[in-house]
mmCIF file of C-alpha atoms in Angstrom:
data_model
loop_
_atom_site.group_PDB
_atom_site.id
_atom_site.type_symbol
_atom_site.label_atom_id
_atom_site.label_comp_id
_atom_site.label_asym_id
_atom_site.label_seq_id
_atom_site.Cartn_x
_atom_site.Cartn_y
_atom_site.Cartn_z
ATOM 1 C CA UNK A 1 91.547 81.767 115.965
ATOM 2 C CA UNK A 2 93.122 84.913 115.014
ATOM 3 C CA UNK A 3 91.656 88.000 112.750
ATOM 4 C CA UNK A 4 93.553 90.054 110.765
ATOM 5 C CA UNK A 5 92.560 94.150 110.645
ATOM 6 C CA UNK A 6 92.714 95.669 107.413
ATOM 7 C CA UNK A 7 93.350 99.130 107.749
ATOM 8 C CA UNK A 8 92.052 101.965 105.233
ATOM 9 C CA UNK A 9 93.694 104.898 104.240
ATOM 10 C CA UNK A 10 91.717 106.815 107.235
ATOM 11 C CA UNK A 11 92.791 104.437 109.425
ATOM 12 C CA UNK A 12 96.583 104.536 107.899
ATOM 13 C CA UNK A 13 96.422 108.735 108.338
ATOM 14 C CA UNK A 14 95.073 108.581 111.338
ATOM 15 C CA UNK A 15 97.803 106.369 113.476
ATOM 16 C CA UNK A 16 100.282 108.332 111.400
ATOM 17 C CA UNK A 17 98.722 111.230 112.553
ATOM 18 C CA UNK A 18 98.967 109.824 116.702
ATOM 19 C CA UNK A 19 102.523 108.593 115.888
ATOM 20 C CA UNK A 20 103.203 113.069 114.736
ATOM 21 C CA UNK A 21 101.680 114.023 118.222
ATOM 22 C CA UNK A 22 103.629 111.365 119.626
ATOM 23 C CA UNK A 23 107.095 112.424 118.313
ATOM 24 C CA UNK A 24 106.216 115.919 119.002
ATOM 25 C CA UNK A 25 105.505 115.287 122.796
ATOM 26 C CA UNK A 26 108.920 113.775 122.615
ATOM 27 C CA UNK A 27 110.544 117.300 121.363
ATOM 28 C CA UNK A 28 108.390 119.229 124.016
ATOM 29 C CA UNK A 29 105.981 120.483 121.702
ATOM 30 C CA UNK A 30 104.160 120.607 118.508
ATOM 31 C CA UNK A 31 105.639 119.536 114.905
ATOM 32 C CA UNK A 32 106.426 123.238 113.660
ATOM 33 C CA UNK A 33 106.237 124.440 109.974
ATOM 34 C CA UNK A 34 110.158 124.366 107.936
ATOM 35 C CA UNK A 35 110.781 128.195 107.192
ATOM 36 C CA UNK A 36 111.199 127.879 103.224
ATOM 37 C CA UNK A 37 113.109 131.369 100.854
ATOM 38 C CA UNK A 38 114.123 130.735 97.110
ATOM 39 C CA UNK A 39 117.721 131.803 98.161
ATOM 40 C CA UNK A 40 118.998 132.777 94.358
ATOM 41 C CA UNK A 41 117.330 132.828 90.843
ATOM 42 C CA UNK A 42 120.146 132.408 88.099
ATOM 43 C CA UNK A 43 120.988 131.102 83.894
ATOM 44 C CA UNK A 44 122.950 128.034 84.492
ATOM 45 C CA UNK A 45 122.464 127.625 80.346
ATOM 46 C CA UNK A 46 120.676 128.144 77.509
ATOM 47 C CA UNK A 47 121.416 127.328 73.918
ATOM 48 C CA UNK A 48 119.199 128.362 70.397
ATOM 49 C CA UNK A 49 116.406 125.789 72.183
ATOM 50 C CA UNK A 50 116.228 126.553 75.359
ATOM 51 C CA UNK A 51 117.137 128.000 78.633
ATOM 52 C CA UNK A 52 117.896 126.480 82.066
ATOM 53 C CA UNK A 53 117.620 127.579 85.171
ATOM 54 C CA UNK A 54 118.657 127.075 88.601
ATOM 55 C CA UNK A 55 116.147 127.689 91.174
ATOM 56 C CA UNK A 56 118.047 127.263 94.747
ATOM 57 C CA UNK A 57 116.172 126.766 97.724
ATOM 58 C CA UNK A 58 116.850 127.315 101.613
ATOM 59 C CA UNK A 59 114.385 125.502 103.871
ATOM 60 C CA UNK A 60 115.146 125.552 107.669
ATOM 61 C CA UNK A 61 114.029 123.016 110.008
ATOM 62 C CA UNK A 62 112.942 124.014 113.455
ATOM 63 C CA UNK A 63 112.225 120.675 114.373
ATOM 64 C CA UNK A 64 114.696 118.396 116.464
ATOM 65 C CA UNK A 65 114.025 115.342 114.140
ATOM 66 C CA UNK A 66 114.541 115.094 110.405
ATOM 67 C CA UNK A 67 112.009 115.343 107.804
ATOM 68 C CA UNK A 68 111.571 114.757 104.960
ATOM 69 C CA UNK A 69 110.747 116.442 101.795
ATOM 70 C CA UNK A 70 107.628 114.354 99.759
ATOM 71 C CA UNK A 71 107.209 116.835 96.991
ATOM 72 C CA UNK A 72 107.675 120.248 95.398
ATOM 73 C CA UNK A 73 105.530 122.114 92.917
ATOM 74 C CA UNK A 74 106.169 125.520 91.458
ATOM 75 C CA UNK A 75 105.476 127.937 88.417
ATOM 76 C CA UNK A 76 107.844 130.152 86.899
ATOM 77 C CA UNK A 77 106.526 133.085 84.820
ATOM 78 C CA UNK A 78 108.783 135.385 82.500
ATOM 79 C CA UNK A 79 107.314 138.909 82.021
ATOM 80 C CA UNK A 80 103.774 137.525 83.873
ATOM 81 C CA UNK A 81 103.674 134.924 81.636
ATOM 82 C CA UNK A 82 103.691 131.188 82.742
ATOM 83 C CA UNK A 83 107.477 129.516 80.844
ATOM 84 C CA UNK A 84 107.522 126.653 82.923
ATOM 85 C CA UNK A 85 106.973 124.787 85.964
ATOM 86 C CA UNK A 86 108.406 122.406 88.334
ATOM 87 C CA UNK A 87 106.811 119.553 89.840
ATOM 88 C CA UNK A 88 108.937 117.255 91.235
ATOM 89 C CA UNK A 89 106.993 114.761 93.176
ATOM 90 C CA UNK A 90 108.379 111.940 95.595
ATOM 91 C CA UNK A 91 110.804 113.440 95.990
ATOM 92 C CA UNK A 92 113.705 112.450 98.274
ATOM 93 C CA UNK A 93 115.083 115.295 100.181
ATOM 94 C CA UNK A 94 115.799 115.434 103.614
ATOM 95 C CA UNK A 95 115.538 118.007 106.105
ATOM 96 C CA UNK A 96 118.201 117.650 109.270
ATOM 97 C CA UNK A 97 116.910 118.047 112.240
ATOM 98 C CA UNK A 98 117.083 121.642 113.611
ATOM 99 C CA UNK A 99 119.042 122.994 111.020
ATOM 100 C CA UNK A 100 119.155 123.012 107.464
ATOM 101 C CA UNK A 101 119.746 122.663 103.398
ATOM 102 C CA UNK A 102 119.448 124.731 100.259
ATOM 103 C CA UNK A 103 118.551 122.875 96.882
ATOM 104 C CA UNK A 104 119.306 123.756 93.697
ATOM 105 C CA UNK A 105 116.030 122.663 91.550
ATOM 106 C CA UNK A 106 116.821 123.219 87.189
ATOM 107 C CA UNK A 107 114.280 124.443 85.506
ATOM 108 C CA UNK A 108 113.859 123.958 81.907
ATOM 109 C CA UNK A 109 111.953 126.605 79.330
ATOM 110 C CA UNK A 110 111.822 125.616 76.136
ATOM 111 C CA UNK A 111 111.324 128.965 73.837
ATOM 112 C CA UNK A 112 109.465 126.543 71.194
ATOM 113 C CA UNK A 113 106.383 126.154 74.056
ATOM 114 C CA UNK A 114 106.789 130.767 74.820
ATOM 115 C CA UNK A 115 104.229 132.667 73.407
ATOM 116 C CA UNK A 116 105.494 135.510 70.644
ATOM 117 C CA UNK A 117 104.989 138.365 73.027
ATOM 118 C CA UNK A 118 107.878 136.561 75.188
ATOM 119 C CA UNK A 119 110.127 134.973 72.994
ATOM 120 C CA UNK A 120 110.752 138.524 72.209
ATOM 121 C CA UNK A 121 111.825 139.621 75.786
ATOM 122 C CA UNK A 122 113.757 136.413 75.990
ATOM 123 C CA UNK A 123 116.220 138.881 74.480
ATOM 124 C CA UNK A 124 116.729 141.043 77.427
ATOM 125 C CA UNK A 125 118.127 137.643 79.319
ATOM 126 C CA UNK A 126 121.529 139.200 77.262
ATOM 127 C CA UNK A 127 120.689 143.085 78.605
ATOM 128 C CA UNK A 128 119.215 141.367 81.834
ATOM 129 C CA UNK A 129 116.096 142.776 83.547
ATOM 130 C CA UNK A 130 113.438 140.005 82.143
ATOM 131 C CA UNK A 131 110.954 140.009 85.557
ATOM 132 C CA UNK A 132 110.708 136.651 87.432
ATOM 133 C CA UNK A 133 108.383 135.491 89.718
ATOM 134 C CA UNK A 134 108.355 132.174 90.689
ATOM 135 C CA UNK A 135 105.301 130.536 93.267
ATOM 136 C CA UNK A 136 105.247 127.095 94.869
ATOM 137 C CA UNK A 137 105.440 125.230 97.894
ATOM 138 C CA UNK A 138 107.254 121.586 99.032
ATOM 139 C CA UNK A 139 105.342 119.517 100.552
ATOM 140 C CA UNK A 140 107.235 117.516 103.980
ATOM 141 C CA UNK A 141 105.763 115.155 106.903
ATOM 142 C CA UNK A 142 104.336 112.694 104.281
ATOM 143 C CA UNK A 143 101.765 114.991 103.385
ATOM 144 C CA UNK A 144 100.990 116.986 106.598
ATOM 145 C CA UNK A 145 102.896 119.750 106.243
ATOM 146 C CA UNK A 146 102.681 122.536 102.998
ATOM 147 C CA UNK A 147 105.423 125.532 102.908
ATOM 148 C CA UNK A 148 104.031 127.916 100.139
ATOM 149 C CA UNK A 149 106.910 129.781 98.637
ATOM 150 C CA UNK A 150 107.009 133.097 96.495
ATOM 151 C CA UNK A 151 109.486 135.171 94.858
ATOM 152 C CA UNK A 152 109.567 138.067 92.178
ATOM 153 C CA UNK A 153 112.944 139.769 91.073
ATOM 154 C CA UNK A 154 114.857 140.537 87.657
ATOM 155 C CA UNK A 155 117.018 138.141 86.102
ATOM 156 C CA UNK A 156 120.406 138.909 85.829
ATOM 157 C CA UNK A 157 122.678 139.764 82.670
ATOM 158 C CA UNK A 158 124.496 136.880 80.582
ATOM 159 C CA UNK A 159 128.087 137.591 79.908
ATOM 160 C CA UNK A 160 129.247 138.259 76.478
ATOM 161 C CA UNK A 161 131.366 135.455 77.478
ATOM 162 C CA UNK A 162 129.062 133.038 78.375
ATOM 163 C CA UNK A 163 127.227 134.127 74.832
ATOM 164 C CA UNK A 164 130.714 133.283 73.479
ATOM 165 C CA UNK A 165 130.917 129.789 74.559
ATOM 166 C CA UNK A 166 127.645 129.044 72.975
ATOM 167 C CA UNK A 167 128.197 130.588 69.713
ATOM 168 C CA UNK A 168 127.840 128.154 66.880
ATOM 169 C CA UNK A 169 130.264 128.676 62.897
ATOM 170 C CA UNK A 170 126.612 130.250 61.929
ATOM 171 C CA UNK A 171 126.575 132.749 64.496
ATOM 172 C CA UNK A 172 130.308 133.466 64.623
ATOM 173 C CA UNK A 173 129.786 134.251 60.424
ATOM 174 C CA UNK A 174 126.794 136.598 61.670
ATOM 175 C CA UNK A 175 128.430 138.439 64.907
ATOM 176 C CA UNK A 176 131.949 138.623 62.531
ATOM 177 C CA UNK A 177 129.454 140.714 59.727
ATOM 178 C CA UNK A 178 128.024 142.718 62.147
ATOM 179 C CA UNK A 179 131.696 143.802 63.504
ATOM 180 C CA UNK A 180 133.031 144.928 60.707
ATOM 181 C CA UNK A 181 129.781 147.103 60.319
#
């Protein structure tokens, strides 16, 4: 008669931990945390309802084994007020062994959800100089490694050509009337 064993969550975690220790022993040391930096924050697109930003994360894996990113979470602040979130639960990105990867993450900021004071400061998108801050973390190796990140800076200007590309017929009439003065 064979007995069957049921593993609890703790049992699964312990077996995963034992496997990680054994794998790291093969690599000549303990599993190292990947390094992460916010490489770029830029305005990808906008219209009268929202601004879409692209936040590019550069993640470096110092380990001799491939790691998977299982979760990405972050908060995005404009002018010291929370404006958007990145929640990429169950993210499936692979970090190559002893290599790096660039991860472009989209942040959508809808104007309706912004406080009135921040709505006025978004006009600075056109002239530049709108301060931002992004804080968050990525989780790798099935939740065993958590890598925090943070960056502050200013969003760059949006070119006149880019503004004109999003111009509607109503905006065109207003612009032409203003240019006549």
